[in-house]
CSV table of C-alpha atoms in Angstrom, one decimal:
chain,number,residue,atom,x,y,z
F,65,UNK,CA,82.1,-21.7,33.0
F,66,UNK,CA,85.2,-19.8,33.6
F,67,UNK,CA,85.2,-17.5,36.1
F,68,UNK,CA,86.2,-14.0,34.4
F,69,UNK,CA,82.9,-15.0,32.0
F,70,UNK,CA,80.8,-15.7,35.2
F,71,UNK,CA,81.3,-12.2,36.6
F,72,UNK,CA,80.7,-10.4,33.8
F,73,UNK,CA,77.5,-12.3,33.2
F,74,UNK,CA,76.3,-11.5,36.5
F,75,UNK,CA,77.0,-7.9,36.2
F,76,UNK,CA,75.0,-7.9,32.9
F,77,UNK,CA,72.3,-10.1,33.6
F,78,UNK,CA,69.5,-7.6,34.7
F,79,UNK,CA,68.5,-3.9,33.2
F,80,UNK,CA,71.3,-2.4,31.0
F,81,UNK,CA,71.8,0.5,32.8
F,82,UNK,CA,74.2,-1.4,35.7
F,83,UNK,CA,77.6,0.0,36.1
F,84,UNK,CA,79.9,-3.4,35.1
F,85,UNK,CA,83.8,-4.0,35.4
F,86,UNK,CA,85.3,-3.5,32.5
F,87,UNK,CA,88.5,-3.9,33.5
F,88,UNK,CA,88.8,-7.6,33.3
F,89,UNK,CA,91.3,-9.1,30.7
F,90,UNK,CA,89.8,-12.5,30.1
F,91,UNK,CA,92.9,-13.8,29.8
F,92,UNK,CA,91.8,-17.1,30.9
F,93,UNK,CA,89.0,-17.1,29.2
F,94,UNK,CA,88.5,-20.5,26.6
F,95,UNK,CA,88.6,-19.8,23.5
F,96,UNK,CA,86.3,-21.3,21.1
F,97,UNK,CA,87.0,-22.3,17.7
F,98,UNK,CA,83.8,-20.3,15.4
F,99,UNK,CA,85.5,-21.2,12.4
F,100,UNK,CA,82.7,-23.3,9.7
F,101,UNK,CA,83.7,-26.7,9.9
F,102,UNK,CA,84.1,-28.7,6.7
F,103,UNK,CA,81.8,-31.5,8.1
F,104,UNK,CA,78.9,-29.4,7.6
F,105,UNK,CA,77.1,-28.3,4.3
F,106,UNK,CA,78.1,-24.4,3.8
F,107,UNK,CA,74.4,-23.8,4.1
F,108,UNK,CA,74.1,-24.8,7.4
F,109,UNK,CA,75.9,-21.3,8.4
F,110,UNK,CA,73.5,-19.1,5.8
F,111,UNK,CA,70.1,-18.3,7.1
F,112,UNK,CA,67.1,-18.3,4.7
F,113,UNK,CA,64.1,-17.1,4.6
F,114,UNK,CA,62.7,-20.7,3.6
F,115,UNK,CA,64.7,-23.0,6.4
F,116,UNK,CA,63.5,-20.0,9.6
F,117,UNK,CA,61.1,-20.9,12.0
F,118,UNK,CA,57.6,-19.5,11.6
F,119,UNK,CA,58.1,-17.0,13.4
F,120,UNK,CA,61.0,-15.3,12.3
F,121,UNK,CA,59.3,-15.5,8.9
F,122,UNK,CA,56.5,-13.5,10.6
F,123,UNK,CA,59.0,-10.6,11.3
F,124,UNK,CA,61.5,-10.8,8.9
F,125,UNK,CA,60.4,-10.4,5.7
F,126,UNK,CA,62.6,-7.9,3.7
F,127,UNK,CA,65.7,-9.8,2.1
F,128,UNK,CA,68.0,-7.8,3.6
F,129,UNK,CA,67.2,-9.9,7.0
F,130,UNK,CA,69.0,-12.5,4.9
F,131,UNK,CA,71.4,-11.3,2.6
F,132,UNK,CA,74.9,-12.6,2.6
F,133,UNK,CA,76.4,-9.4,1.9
F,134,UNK,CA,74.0,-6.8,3.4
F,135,UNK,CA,76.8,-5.0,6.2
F,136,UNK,CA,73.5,-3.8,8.1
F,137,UNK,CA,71.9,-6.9,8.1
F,138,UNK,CA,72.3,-9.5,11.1
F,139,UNK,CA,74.1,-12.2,8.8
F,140,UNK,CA,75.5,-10.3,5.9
F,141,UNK,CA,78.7,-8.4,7.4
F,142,UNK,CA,81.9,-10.4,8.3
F,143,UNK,CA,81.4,-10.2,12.2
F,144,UNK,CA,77.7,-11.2,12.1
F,145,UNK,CA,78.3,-14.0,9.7
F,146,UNK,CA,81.2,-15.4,11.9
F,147,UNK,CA,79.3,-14.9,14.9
F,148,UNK,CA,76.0,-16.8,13.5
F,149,UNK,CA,78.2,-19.8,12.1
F,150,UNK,CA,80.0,-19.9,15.8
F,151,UNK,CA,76.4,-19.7,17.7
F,152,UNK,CA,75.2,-21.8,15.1
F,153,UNK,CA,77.7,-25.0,16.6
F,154,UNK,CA,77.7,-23.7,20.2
F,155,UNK,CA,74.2,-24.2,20.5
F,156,UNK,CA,73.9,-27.4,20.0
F,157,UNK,CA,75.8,-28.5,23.3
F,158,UNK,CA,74.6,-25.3,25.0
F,159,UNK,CA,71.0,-25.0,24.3
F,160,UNK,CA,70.2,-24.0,28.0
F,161,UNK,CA,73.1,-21.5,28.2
F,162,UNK,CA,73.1,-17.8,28.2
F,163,UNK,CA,73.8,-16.7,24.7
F,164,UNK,CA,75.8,-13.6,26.5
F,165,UNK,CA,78.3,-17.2,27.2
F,166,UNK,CA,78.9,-17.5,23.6
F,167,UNK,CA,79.0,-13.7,22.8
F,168,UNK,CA,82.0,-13.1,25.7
F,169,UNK,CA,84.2,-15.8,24.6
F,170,UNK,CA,83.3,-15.0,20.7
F,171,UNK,CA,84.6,-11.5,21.6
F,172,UNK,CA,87.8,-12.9,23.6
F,173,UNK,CA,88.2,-15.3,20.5
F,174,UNK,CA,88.4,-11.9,18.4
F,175,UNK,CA,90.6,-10.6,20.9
F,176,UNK,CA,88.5,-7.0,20.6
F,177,UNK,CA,88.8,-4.9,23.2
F,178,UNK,CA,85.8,-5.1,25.4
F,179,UNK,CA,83.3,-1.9,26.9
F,180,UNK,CA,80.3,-1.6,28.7
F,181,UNK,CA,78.1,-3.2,26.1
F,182,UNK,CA,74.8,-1.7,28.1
F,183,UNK,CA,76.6,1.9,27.3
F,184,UNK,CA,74.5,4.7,25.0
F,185,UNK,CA,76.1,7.7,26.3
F,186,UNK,CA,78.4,9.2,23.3
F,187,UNK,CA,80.7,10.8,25.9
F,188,UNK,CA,81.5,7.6,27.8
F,189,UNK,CA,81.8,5.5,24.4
F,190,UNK,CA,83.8,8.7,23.0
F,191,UNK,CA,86.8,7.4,25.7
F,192,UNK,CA,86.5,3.6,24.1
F,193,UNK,CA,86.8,4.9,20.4
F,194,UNK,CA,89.7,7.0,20.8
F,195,UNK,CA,91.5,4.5,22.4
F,196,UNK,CA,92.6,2.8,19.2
F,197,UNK,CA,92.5,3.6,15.7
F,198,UNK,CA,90.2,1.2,15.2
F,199,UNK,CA,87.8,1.7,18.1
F,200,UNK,CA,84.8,2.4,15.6
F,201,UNK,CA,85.9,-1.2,14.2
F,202,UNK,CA,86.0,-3.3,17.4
F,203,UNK,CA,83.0,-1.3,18.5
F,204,UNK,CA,80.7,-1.6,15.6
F,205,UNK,CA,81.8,-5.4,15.2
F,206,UNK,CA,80.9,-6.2,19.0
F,207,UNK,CA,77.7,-4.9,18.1
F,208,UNK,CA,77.1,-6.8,15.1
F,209,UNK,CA,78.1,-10.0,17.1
F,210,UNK,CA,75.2,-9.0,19.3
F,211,UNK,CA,72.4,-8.5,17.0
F,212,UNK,CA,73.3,-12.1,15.3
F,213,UNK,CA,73.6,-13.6,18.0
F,214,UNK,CA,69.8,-12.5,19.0
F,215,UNK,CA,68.9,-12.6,15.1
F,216,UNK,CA,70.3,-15.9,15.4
F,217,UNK,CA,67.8,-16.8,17.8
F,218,UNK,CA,64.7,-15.9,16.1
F,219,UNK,CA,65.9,-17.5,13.2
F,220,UNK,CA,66.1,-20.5,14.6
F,221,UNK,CA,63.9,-20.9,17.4
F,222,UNK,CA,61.0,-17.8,16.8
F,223,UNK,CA,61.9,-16.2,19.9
F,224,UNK,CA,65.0,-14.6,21.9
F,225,UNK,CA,66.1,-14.5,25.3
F,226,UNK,CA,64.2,-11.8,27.1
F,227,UNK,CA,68.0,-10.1,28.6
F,228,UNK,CA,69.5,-11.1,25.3
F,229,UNK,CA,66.6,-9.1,23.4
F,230,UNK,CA,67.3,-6.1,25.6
F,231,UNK,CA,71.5,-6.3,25.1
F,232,UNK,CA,70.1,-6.9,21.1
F,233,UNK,CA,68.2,-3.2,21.5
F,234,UNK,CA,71.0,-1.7,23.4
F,235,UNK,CA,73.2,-2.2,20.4
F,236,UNK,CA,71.2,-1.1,17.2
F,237,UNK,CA,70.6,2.0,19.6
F,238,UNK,CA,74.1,2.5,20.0
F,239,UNK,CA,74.8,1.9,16.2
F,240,UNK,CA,71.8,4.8,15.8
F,241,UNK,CA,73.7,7.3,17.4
F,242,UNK,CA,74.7,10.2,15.1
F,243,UNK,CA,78.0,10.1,15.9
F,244,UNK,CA,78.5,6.1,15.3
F,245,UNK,CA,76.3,6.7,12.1
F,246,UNK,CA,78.5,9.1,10.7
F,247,UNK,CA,81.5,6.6,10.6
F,248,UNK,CA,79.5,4.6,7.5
F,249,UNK,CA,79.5,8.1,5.4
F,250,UNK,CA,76.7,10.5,4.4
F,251,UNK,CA,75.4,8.4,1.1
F,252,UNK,CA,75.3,4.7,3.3
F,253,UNK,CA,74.5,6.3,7.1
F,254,UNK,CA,70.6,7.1,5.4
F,255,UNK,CA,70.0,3.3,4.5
F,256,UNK,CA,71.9,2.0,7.5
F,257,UNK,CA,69.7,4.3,9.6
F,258,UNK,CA,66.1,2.7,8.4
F,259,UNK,CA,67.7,-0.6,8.2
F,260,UNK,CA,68.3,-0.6,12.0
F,261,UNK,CA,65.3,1.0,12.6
F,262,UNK,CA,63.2,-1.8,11.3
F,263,UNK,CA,65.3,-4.3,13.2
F,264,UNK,CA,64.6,-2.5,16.4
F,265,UNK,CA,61.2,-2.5,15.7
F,266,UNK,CA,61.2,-6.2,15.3
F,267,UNK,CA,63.0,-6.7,18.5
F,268,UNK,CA,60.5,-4.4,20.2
F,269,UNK,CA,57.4,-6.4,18.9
């Protein structure tokens, strides 16, 4: 494990509310190729309700928990879908790992500029999105990585990693702020809203 991923892992690894370094620039951090590869059938990378554990077809029974093309759902925007396909393939040589593992270097692969992923408070985010134009962008798809990633999980093996779960709520809370909300405009923000909603209350059952 490199070291740059290392620290922030240990900085993150307990409650959310831990001050972390976000200064580091990963830029020897490996980057891993999350790109589907043509050796495997398309489907492998596009979650059903049919092919998830027991579990997760328990919790997640609304399509949109499955939909292709659902940008609220865990799977059916750009950066969740990538993110799921990537995890998807990591796993399989990293099943003992810390997801958070994958997530970093998926985020260094992106090359997004990183933040205190535990962070809630508007103000402190406020100094992240006006750094770049796109700040909303790199934000909101950071997030998305997240809740895939932990989606991703319960999909496939019914349950998620108790910190992981925790980064996973930390995330659709963020995305829930009025401010972040506003960015998906005032006829979308009401059906994002209750979308998230229902996927916090998932993680939080």
């Amino acid at each position: 494990m490199k070291p740059q991923i290392l620290a922030y892992l240990l900085l993150a690894s307990t409650a959310c509310g831990q001050t972390k370094d976000n200064s580091q620039k990963g830029s020897n951090i490996l980057k891993i190729d999350t790109t589907q590869k043509q050796t495997k059938n398309m489907s492998d990378y596009s979650p059903a309700f049919g092919k998830a554990h027991p579990r997760a077809k328990e919790l997640l029974k609304e399509e949109f928990y499955f939909s292709p093309i659902d940008e609220t759902g865990p799977f059916g925007n750009d950066d969740g879908a990538d993110t799921y396909a990537g995890f998807n393939d990591w796993r399989q040589s990293h099943s003992n790992e810390n997801p958070k593992v994958f997530l970093l270097e998926q985020i260094e692969y992106w090359g997004y500029p990183k933040f205190d992923i535990c962070e809630t408070d508007i103000k402190k985010l406020t100094l992240y999105l006006k750094q770049s134009d796109l700040g909303s962008r790199y934000m909101s798809g950071i997030g998305a990585a997240i809740i895939s990633i932990a989606f991703g999980q319960l999909y496939l093996d019914g349950k998620i990693d108790r910190d992981f779960n925790e980064l996973a709520k930390t995330a659709i809370r963020r995305q829930l702020l009025p401010e972040i909300l506003a960015v998906w405009g005032d006829t979308y923000k009401i059906e994002r809203e209750t979308k998230l909603k229902k996927m916090l209350a998932v993680l939080a059952s």
